[in-house]
Tab-separated table of C-alpha atoms and ligand atoms in Angstrom:
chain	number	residue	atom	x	y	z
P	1	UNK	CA	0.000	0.000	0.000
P	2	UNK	CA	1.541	3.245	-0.819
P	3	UNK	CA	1.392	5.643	1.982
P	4	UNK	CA	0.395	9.011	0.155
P	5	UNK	CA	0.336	11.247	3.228
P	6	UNK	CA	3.768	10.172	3.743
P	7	UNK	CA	4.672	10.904	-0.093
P	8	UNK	CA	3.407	14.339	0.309
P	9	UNK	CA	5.187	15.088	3.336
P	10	UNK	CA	8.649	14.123	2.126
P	11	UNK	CA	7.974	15.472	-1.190
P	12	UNK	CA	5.537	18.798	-0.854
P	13	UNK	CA	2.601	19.387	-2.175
P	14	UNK	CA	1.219	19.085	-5.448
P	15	UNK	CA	2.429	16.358	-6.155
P	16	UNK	CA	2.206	13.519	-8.850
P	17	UNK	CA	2.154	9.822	-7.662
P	18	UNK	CA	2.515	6.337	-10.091
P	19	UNK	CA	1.913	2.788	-8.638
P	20	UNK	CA	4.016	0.953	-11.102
P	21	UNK	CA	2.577	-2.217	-10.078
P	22	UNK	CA	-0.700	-0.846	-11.501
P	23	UNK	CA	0.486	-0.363	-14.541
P	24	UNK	CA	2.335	-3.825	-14.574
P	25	UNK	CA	-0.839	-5.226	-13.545
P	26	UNK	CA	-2.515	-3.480	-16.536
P	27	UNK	CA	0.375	-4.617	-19.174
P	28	UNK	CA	0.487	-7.965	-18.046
P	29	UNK	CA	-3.680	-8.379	-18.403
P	30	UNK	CA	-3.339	-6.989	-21.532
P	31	UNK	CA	-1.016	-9.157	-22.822
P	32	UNK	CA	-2.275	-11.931	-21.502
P	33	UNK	CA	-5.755	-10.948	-23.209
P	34	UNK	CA	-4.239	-10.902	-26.763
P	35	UNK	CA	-2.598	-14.021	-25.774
P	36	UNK	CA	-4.155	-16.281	-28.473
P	37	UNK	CA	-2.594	-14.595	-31.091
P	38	UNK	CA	0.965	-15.355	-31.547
P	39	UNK	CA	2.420	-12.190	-32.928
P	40	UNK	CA	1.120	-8.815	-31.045
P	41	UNK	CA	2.539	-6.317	-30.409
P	42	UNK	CA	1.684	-3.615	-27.865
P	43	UNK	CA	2.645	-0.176	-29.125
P	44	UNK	CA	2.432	2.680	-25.415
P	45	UNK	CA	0.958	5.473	-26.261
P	46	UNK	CA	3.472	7.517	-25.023
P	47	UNK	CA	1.689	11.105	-25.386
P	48	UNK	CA	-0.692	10.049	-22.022
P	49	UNK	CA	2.258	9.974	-20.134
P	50	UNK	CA	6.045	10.261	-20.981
P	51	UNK	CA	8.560	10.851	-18.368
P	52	UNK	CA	11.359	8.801	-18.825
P	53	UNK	CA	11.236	6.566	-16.164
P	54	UNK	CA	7.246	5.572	-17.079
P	55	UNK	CA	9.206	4.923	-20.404
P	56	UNK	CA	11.830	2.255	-19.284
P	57	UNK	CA	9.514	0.837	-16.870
P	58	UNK	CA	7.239	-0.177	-20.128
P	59	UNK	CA	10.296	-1.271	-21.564
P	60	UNK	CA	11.163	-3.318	-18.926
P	61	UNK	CA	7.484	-4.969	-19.218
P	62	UNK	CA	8.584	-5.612	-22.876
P	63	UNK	CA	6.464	-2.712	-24.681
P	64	UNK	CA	7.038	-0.846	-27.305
P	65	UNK	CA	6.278	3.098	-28.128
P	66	UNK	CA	3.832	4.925	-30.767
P	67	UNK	CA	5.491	8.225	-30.429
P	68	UNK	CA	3.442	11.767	-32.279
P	69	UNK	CA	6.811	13.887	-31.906
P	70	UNK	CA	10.075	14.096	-32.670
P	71	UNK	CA	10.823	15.132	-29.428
P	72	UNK	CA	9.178	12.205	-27.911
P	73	UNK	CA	11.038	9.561	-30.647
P	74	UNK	CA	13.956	10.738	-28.654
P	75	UNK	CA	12.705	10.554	-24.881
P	76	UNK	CA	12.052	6.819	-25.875
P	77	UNK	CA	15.305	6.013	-27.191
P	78	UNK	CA	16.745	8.006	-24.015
P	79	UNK	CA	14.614	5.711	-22.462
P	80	UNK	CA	16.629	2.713	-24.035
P	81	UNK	CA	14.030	1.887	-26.804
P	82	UNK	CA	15.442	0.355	-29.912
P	83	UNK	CA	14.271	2.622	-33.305
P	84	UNK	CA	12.569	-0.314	-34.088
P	85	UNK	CA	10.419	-0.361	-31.169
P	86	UNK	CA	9.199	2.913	-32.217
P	87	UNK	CA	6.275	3.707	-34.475
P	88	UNK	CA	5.785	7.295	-35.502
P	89	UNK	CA	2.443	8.247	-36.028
P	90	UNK	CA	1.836	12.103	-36.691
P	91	UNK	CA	-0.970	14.092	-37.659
P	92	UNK	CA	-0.237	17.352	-39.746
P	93	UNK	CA	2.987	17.710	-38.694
P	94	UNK	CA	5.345	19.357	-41.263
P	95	UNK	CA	7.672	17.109	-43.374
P	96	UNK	CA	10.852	17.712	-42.090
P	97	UNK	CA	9.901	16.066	-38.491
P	98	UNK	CA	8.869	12.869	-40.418
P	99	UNK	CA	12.688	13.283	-42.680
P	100	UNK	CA	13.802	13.699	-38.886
P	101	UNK	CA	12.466	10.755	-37.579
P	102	UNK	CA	13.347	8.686	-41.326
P	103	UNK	CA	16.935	9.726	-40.620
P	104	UNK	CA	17.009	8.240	-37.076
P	105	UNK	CA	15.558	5.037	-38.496
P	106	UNK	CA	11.561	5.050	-37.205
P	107	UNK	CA	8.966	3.173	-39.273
P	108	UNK	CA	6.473	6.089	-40.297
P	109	UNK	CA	2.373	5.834	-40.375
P	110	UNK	CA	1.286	8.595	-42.459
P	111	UNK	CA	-2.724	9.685	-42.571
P	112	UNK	CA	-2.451	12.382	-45.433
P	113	UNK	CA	-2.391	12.297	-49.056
P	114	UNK	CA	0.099	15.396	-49.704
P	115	UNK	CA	2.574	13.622	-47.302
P	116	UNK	CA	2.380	10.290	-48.582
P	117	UNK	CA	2.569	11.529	-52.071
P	118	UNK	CA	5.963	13.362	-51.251
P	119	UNK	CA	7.068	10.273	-49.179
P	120	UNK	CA	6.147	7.793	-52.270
P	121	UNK	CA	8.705	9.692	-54.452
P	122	UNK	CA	11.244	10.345	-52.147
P	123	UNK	CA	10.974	7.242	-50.165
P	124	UNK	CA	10.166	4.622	-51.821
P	125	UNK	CA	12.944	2.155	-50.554
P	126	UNK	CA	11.105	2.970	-47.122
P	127	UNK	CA	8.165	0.965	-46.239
P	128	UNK	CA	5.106	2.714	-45.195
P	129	UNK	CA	1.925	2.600	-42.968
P	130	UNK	CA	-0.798	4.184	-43.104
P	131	UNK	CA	-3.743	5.346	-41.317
P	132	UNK	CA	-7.226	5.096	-42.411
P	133	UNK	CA	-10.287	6.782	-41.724
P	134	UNK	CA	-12.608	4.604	-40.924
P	135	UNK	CA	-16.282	7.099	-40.738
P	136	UNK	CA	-16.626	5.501	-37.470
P	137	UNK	CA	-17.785	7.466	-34.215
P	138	UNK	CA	-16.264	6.637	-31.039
P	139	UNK	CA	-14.704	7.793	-27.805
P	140	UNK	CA	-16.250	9.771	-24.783
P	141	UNK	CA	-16.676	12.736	-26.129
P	142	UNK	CA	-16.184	15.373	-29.461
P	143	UNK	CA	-12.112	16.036	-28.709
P	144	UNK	CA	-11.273	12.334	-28.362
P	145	UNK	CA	-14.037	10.592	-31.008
P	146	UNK	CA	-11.013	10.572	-33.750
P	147	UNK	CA	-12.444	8.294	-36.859
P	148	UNK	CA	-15.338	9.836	-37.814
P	149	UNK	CA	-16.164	11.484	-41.354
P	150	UNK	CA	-15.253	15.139	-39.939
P	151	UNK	CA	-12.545	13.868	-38.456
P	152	UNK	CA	-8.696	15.517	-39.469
P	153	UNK	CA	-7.597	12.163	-38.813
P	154	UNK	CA	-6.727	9.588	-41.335
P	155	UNK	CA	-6.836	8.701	-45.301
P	156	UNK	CA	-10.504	8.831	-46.536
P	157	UNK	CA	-11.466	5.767	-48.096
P	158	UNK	CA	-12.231	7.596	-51.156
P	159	UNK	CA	-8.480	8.183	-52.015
P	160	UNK	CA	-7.581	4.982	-51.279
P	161	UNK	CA	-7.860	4.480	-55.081
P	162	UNK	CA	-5.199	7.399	-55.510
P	163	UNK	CA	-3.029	5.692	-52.982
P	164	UNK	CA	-2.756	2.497	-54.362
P	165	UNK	CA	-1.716	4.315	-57.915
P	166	UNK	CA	0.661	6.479	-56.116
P	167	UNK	CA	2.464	2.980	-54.604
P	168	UNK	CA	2.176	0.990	-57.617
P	169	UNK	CA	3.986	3.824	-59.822
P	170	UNK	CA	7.013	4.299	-57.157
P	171	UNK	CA	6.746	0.616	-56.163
P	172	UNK	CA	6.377	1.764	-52.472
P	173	UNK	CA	5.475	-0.846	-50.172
P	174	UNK	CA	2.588	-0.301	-47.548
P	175	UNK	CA	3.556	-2.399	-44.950
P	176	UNK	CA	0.851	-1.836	-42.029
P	177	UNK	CA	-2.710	0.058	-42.186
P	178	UNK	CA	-3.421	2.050	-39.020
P	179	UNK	CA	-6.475	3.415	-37.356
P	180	UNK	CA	-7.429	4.847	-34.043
P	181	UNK	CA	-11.536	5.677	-33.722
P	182	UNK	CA	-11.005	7.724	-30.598
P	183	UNK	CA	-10.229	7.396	-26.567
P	184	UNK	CA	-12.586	6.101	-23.867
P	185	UNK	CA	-14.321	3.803	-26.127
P	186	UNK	CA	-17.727	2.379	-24.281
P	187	UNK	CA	-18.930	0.861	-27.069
P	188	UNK	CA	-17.461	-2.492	-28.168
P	189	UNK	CA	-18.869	-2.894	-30.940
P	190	UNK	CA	-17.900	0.134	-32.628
P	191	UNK	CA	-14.166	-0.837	-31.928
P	192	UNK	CA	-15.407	-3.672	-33.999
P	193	UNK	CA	-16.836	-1.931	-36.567
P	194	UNK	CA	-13.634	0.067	-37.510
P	195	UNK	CA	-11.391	-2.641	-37.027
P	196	UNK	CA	-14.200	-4.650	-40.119
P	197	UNK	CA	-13.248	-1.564	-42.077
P	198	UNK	CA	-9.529	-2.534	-41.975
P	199	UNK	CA	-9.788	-6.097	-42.989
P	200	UNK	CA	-12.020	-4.929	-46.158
P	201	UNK	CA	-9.109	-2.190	-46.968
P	202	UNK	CA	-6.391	-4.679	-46.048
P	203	UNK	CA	-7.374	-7.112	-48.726
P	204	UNK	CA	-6.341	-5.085	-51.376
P	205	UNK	CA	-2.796	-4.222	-50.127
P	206	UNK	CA	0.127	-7.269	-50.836
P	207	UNK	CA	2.779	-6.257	-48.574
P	208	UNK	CA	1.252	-5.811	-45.292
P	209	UNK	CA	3.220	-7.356	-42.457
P	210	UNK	CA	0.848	-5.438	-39.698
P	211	UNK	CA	-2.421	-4.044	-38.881
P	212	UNK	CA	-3.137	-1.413	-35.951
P	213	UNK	CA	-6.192	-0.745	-34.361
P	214	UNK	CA	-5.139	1.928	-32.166
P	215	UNK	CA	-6.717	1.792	-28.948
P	216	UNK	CA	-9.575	3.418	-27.587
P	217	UNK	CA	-9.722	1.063	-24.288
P	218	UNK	CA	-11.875	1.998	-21.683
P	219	UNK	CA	-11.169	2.538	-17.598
P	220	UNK	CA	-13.608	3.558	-15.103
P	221	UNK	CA	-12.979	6.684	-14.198
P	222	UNK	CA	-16.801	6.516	-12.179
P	223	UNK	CA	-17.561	3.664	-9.879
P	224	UNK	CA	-20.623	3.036	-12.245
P	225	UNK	CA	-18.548	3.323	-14.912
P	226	UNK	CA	-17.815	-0.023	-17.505
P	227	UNK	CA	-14.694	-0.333	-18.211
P	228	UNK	CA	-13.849	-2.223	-21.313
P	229	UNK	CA	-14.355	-5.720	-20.938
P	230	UNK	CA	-10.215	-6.641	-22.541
P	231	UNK	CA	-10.478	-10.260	-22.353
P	232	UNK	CA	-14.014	-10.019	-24.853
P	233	UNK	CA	-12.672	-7.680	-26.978
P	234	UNK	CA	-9.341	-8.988	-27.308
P	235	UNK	CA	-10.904	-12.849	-27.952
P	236	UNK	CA	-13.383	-11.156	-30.652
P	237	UNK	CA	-10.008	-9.324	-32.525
P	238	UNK	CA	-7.938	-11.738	-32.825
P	239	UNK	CA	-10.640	-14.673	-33.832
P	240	UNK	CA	-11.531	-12.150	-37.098
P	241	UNK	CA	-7.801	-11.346	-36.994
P	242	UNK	CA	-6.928	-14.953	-37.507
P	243	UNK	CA	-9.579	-15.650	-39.981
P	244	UNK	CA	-8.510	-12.322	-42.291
P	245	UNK	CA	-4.818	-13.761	-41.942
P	246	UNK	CA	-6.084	-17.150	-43.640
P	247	UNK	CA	-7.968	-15.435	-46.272
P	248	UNK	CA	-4.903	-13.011	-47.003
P	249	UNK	CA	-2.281	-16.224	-46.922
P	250	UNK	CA	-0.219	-14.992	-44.427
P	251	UNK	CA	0.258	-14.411	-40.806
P	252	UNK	CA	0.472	-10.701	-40.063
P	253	UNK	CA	1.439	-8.493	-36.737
P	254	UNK	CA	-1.524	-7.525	-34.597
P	255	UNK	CA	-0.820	-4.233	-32.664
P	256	UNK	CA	-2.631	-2.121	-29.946
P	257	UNK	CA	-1.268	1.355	-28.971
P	258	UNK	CA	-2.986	1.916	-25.565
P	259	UNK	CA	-2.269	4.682	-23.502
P	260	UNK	CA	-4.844	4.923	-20.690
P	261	UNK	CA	-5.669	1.296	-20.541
P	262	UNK	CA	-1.955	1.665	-19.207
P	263	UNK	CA	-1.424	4.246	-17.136
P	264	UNK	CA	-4.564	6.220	-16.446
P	265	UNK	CA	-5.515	4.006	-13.025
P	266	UNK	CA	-2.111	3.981	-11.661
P	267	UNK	CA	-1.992	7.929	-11.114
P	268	UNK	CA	-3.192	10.097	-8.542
P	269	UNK	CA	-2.622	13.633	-8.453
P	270	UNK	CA	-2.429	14.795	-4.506
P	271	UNK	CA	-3.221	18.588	-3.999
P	272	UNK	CA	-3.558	20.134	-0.438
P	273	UNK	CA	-6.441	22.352	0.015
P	274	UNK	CA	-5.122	26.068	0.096
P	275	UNK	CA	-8.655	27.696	1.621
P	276	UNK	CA	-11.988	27.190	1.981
P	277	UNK	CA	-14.447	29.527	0.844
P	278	UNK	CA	-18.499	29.915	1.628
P	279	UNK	CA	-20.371	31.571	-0.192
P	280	UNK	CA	-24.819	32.553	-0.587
P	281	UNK	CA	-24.536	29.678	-3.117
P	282	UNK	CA	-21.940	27.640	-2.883
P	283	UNK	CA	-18.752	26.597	-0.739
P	284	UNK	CA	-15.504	26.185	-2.847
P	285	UNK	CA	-12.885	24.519	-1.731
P	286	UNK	CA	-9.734	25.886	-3.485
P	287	UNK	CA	-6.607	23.373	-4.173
P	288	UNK	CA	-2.812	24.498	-4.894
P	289	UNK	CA	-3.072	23.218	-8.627
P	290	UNK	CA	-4.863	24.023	-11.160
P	291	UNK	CA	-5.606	23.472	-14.663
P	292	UNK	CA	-2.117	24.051	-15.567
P	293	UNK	CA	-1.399	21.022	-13.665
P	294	UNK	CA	-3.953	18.754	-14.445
P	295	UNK	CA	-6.665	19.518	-17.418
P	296	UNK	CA	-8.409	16.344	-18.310
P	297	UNK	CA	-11.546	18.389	-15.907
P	298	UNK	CA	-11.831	21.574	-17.653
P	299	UNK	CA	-10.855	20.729	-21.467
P	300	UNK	CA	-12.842	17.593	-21.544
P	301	UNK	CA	-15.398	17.689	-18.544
P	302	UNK	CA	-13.621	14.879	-17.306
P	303	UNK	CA	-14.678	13.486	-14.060
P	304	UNK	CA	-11.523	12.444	-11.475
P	305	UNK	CA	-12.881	10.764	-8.498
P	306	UNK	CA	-11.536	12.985	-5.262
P	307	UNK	CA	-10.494	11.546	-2.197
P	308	UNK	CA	-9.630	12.984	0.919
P	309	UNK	CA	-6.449	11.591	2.682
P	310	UNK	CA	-7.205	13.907	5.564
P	311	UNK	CA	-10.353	12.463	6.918
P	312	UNK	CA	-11.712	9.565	7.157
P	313	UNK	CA	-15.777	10.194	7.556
P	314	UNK	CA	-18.621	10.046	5.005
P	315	UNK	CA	-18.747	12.639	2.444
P	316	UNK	CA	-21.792	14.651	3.630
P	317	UNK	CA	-21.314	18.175	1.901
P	318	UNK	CA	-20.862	19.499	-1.620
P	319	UNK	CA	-18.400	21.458	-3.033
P	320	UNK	CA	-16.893	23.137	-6.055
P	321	UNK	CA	-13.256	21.747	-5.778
P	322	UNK	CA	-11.143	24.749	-7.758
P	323	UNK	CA	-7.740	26.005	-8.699
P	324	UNK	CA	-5.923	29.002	-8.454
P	325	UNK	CA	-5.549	30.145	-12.275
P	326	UNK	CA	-7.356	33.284	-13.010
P	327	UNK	CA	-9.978	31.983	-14.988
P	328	UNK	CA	-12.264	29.248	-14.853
P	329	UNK	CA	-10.492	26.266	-12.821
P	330	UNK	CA	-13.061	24.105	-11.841
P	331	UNK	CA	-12.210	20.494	-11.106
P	332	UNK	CA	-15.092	19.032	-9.455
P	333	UNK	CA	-18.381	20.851	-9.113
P	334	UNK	CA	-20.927	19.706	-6.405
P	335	UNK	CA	-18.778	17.069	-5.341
P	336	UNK	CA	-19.947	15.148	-2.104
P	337	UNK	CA	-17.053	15.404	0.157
P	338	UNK	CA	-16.166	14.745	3.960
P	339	UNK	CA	-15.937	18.163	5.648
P	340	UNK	CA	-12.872	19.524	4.341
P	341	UNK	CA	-10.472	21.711	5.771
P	342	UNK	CA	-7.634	24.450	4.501
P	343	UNK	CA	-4.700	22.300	4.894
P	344	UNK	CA	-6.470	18.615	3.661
P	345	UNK	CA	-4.793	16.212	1.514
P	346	UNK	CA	-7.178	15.891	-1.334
P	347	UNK	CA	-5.946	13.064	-4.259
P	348	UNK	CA	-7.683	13.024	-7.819
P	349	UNK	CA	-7.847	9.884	-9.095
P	350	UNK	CA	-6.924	7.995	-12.644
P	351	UNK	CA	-4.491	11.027	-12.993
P	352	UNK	CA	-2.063	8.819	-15.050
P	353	UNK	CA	-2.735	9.618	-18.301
P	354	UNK	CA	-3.175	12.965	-20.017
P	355	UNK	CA	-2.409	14.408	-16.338
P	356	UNK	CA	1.118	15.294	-16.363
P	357	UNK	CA	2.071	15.029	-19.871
P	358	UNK	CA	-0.593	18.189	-20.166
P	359	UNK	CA	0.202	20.330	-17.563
P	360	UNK	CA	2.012	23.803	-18.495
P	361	UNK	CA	3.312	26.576	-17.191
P	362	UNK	CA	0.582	29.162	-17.324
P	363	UNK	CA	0.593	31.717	-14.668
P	364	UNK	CA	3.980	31.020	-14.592
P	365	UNK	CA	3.122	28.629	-12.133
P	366	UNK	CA	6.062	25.636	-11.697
P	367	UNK	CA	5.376	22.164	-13.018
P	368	UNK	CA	4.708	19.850	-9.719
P	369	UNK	CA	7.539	16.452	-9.371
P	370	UNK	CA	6.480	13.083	-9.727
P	371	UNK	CA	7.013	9.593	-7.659
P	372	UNK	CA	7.257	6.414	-9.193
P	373	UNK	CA	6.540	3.048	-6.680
P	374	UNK	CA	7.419	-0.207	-7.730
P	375	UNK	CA	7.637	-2.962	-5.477
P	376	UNK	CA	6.851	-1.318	-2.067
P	377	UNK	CA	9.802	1.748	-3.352
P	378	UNK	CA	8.856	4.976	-3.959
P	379	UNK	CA	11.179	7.163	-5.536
P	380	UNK	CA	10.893	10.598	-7.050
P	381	UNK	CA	11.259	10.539	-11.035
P	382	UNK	CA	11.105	14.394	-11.450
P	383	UNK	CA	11.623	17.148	-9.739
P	384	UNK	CA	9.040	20.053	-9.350
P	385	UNK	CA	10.460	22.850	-11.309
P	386	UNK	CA	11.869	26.024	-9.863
P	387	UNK	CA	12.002	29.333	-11.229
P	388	UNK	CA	15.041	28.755	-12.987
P	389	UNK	CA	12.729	25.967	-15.719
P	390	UNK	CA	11.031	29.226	-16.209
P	391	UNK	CA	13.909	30.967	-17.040
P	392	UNK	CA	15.399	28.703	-19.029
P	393	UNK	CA	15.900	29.203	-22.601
P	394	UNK	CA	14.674	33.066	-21.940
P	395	UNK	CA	16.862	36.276	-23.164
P	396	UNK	CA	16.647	39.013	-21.303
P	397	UNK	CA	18.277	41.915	-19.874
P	398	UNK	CA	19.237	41.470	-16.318
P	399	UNK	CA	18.185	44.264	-14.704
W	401	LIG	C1	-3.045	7.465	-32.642
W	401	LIG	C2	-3.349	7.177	-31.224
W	401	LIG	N1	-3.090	5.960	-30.723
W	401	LIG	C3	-3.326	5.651	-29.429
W	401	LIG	C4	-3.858	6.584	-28.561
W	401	LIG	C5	-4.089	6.174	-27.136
W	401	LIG	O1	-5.414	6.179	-26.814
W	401	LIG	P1	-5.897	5.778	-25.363
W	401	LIG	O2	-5.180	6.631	-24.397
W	401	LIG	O3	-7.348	5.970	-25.368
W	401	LIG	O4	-5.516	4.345	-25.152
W	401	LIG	C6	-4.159	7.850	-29.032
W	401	LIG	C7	-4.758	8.837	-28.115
W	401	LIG	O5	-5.199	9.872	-28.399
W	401	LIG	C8	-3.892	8.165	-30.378
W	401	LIG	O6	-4.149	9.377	-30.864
């Protein structure tokens, strides 16, 4: 049991907290779920969470990384990744980061005619994946529902034509198709859905050596909530995987690039409560964080499930939990509560993924550090920032 009172004493408040054997637990049921396929390959999604220790514990697990930057392609092999345990899959980004990440050896999933056009003839020796749009509509909510018709994301299968011309004439070989319908995925079937869409598109490419169906993979973030059910999913996947690998002659590489299924559960964000404030209407209870710490609330209406470390009664009041930026910063609004105090130890759950790896530095405010516990050890794998990160890279006239 991780002691987070403890954690917050020795390491100050805010403060971010990982229970690596959470996220071991998570990889290893995972695996284990895609089990009856022989050749899967589990890509992290290393944009929910990327400090470099996260990293080489999912190496150590035996993952392997779908970066979106350049800059994260080289936290990973900082991290000790292999190039070839990294798949690259950007969206818009302008074609000297993909020449970047060519040069350092990555295997590239493009989603975007213009890009693959100018790959095809400068490339061509270079096998490529790419991503399709499949017109499906997933995920919790408008951000993170990723596949649909409107979507930026993806080829549409109405240039798929165009593509297969544009391979043929630079005899580029398409050696993976790629989707990713959206995050938070509740719905099963539609996971199913997209992933049909692949195996009709897949048929009519000859070099293939792997499809990847993103992720999408549900935790509860609510008790109430239904996570996704791996083991069913997984079993459905790789039946139809297994049957579109006999019909195409040849076994191919399964891969999965989740990120929250991961990480999300094993995070908690722990905040100490700065004041509390009663108002006609309401009573706030104001955190030291805010949204520049922790964002999932406020950009997506995400719920985080509070606890209070401080007290151990019923919740019996409501409050509006907030932040300190100078705008909106609500985390939590009528949120049953024990009686809390100024000085409380309040911990938002599932802060794993898209926690940390959002926060920023607006109101100047300083990025919080971060514990890692594995195996009953808890050791700090960044440090909160100082005023010096702020200054860092800034010219200016002493004065
Ligand atoms: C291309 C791609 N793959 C994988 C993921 C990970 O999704 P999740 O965190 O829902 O597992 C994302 C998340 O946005 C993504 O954009």
């Amino acid at each position: 049991m991780i002691d987070y009172i403890a954690l917050i004493k020795k390491y100050d408040s805010p403060l971010y907290v990982y229970d690596g054997d959470c996220i071991k637990k998570q990889f290893v049921a995972l695996n284990k779920a895609f089990s009856s396929w022989r050749n899967v390959r589990i890509n992290y999604a290393m944009k929910a969470l990327s400090s470099v220790a996260i990293l080489q514990l999912m190496k150590q697990l035996g993952s392997k990384v779908d970066a979106v930057s350049l800059s994260e392609i080289k936290l990973a092999m900082l991290a000790g990744f292999e190039v070839k345990a990294i798949s690259f899959t950007p969206n818009g980004v302008p074609f000297s980061e993909i020449e970047a990440a060519i040069t350092l050896g990555v295997h590239i999933t493009l989603d975007n005619l213009e890009q693959i056009q100018v790959y095809a003839t400068k490339y061509s020796d270079k096998p490529l994946a790419i991503r399709i749009k499949p017109n499906v509509k997933a995920g919790g909510n408008e951000k993170i529902a990723v596949g649909h018709k409107d979507s930026k994301f993806g080829v549409p299968l109405s240039q798929l034509a165009e593509i297969k011309a544009l391979v043929n004439d630079n005899k580029l070989k398409i050696d993976g198709l790629h989707l990713h319908t959206g995050s938070d995925i509740g719905n099963e079937q539609a996971f199913l859905d997209a992933a049909e869409v692949l195996f009709q598109i897949a048929k009519n490419f000859n070099d293939l050596q792997f499809l990847d169906f993103g992720s999408g993979f549900k935790v509860k973030y609510k008790a109430a909530d239904k996570a996704t059910n791996i083991e069913h999913l997984a079993d459905k996947l790789t039946t139809r995987f297994s049957l579109f690998c006999q019909e195409y002659g040849r076994d191919l590489q399964l891969i999965i690039e989740p990120g929250k299924f991961l990480v999300s559960e094993s995070g908690q964000f722990l905040t100490t409560v700065s004041t509390v404030k009663k108002t006609d209407e309401k009573q706030f209870v104001f955190v030291d964080a805010g949204f520049n710490m922790l964002q999932r609330p406020m950009f997506y209406d995400a719920y985080h499930h509070i606890i209070n470390y401080s007290i151990d009664e019923t919740p019996n009041t409501y409050y509006d939990v907030v932040g300190y930026i100078c705008e909106a910063d609500t985390f939590a609004k009528d949120r049953l509560l024990p009686p809390t105090k100024t000085g409380d130890v309040l911990a938002f759950q599932n802060a794993g993924a898209y926690a940390f790896s959002m926060a920023s530095n607006y109101n100047s405010r300083l990025r919080p550090a971060e514990v890692l516990c594995v195996d009953g050890v808890c050791k700090l794998i960044r440090k909160r920032e100082t005023v010096g990160t702020l200054l860092e890279g800034q010219v200016y006239n002493e004065l």
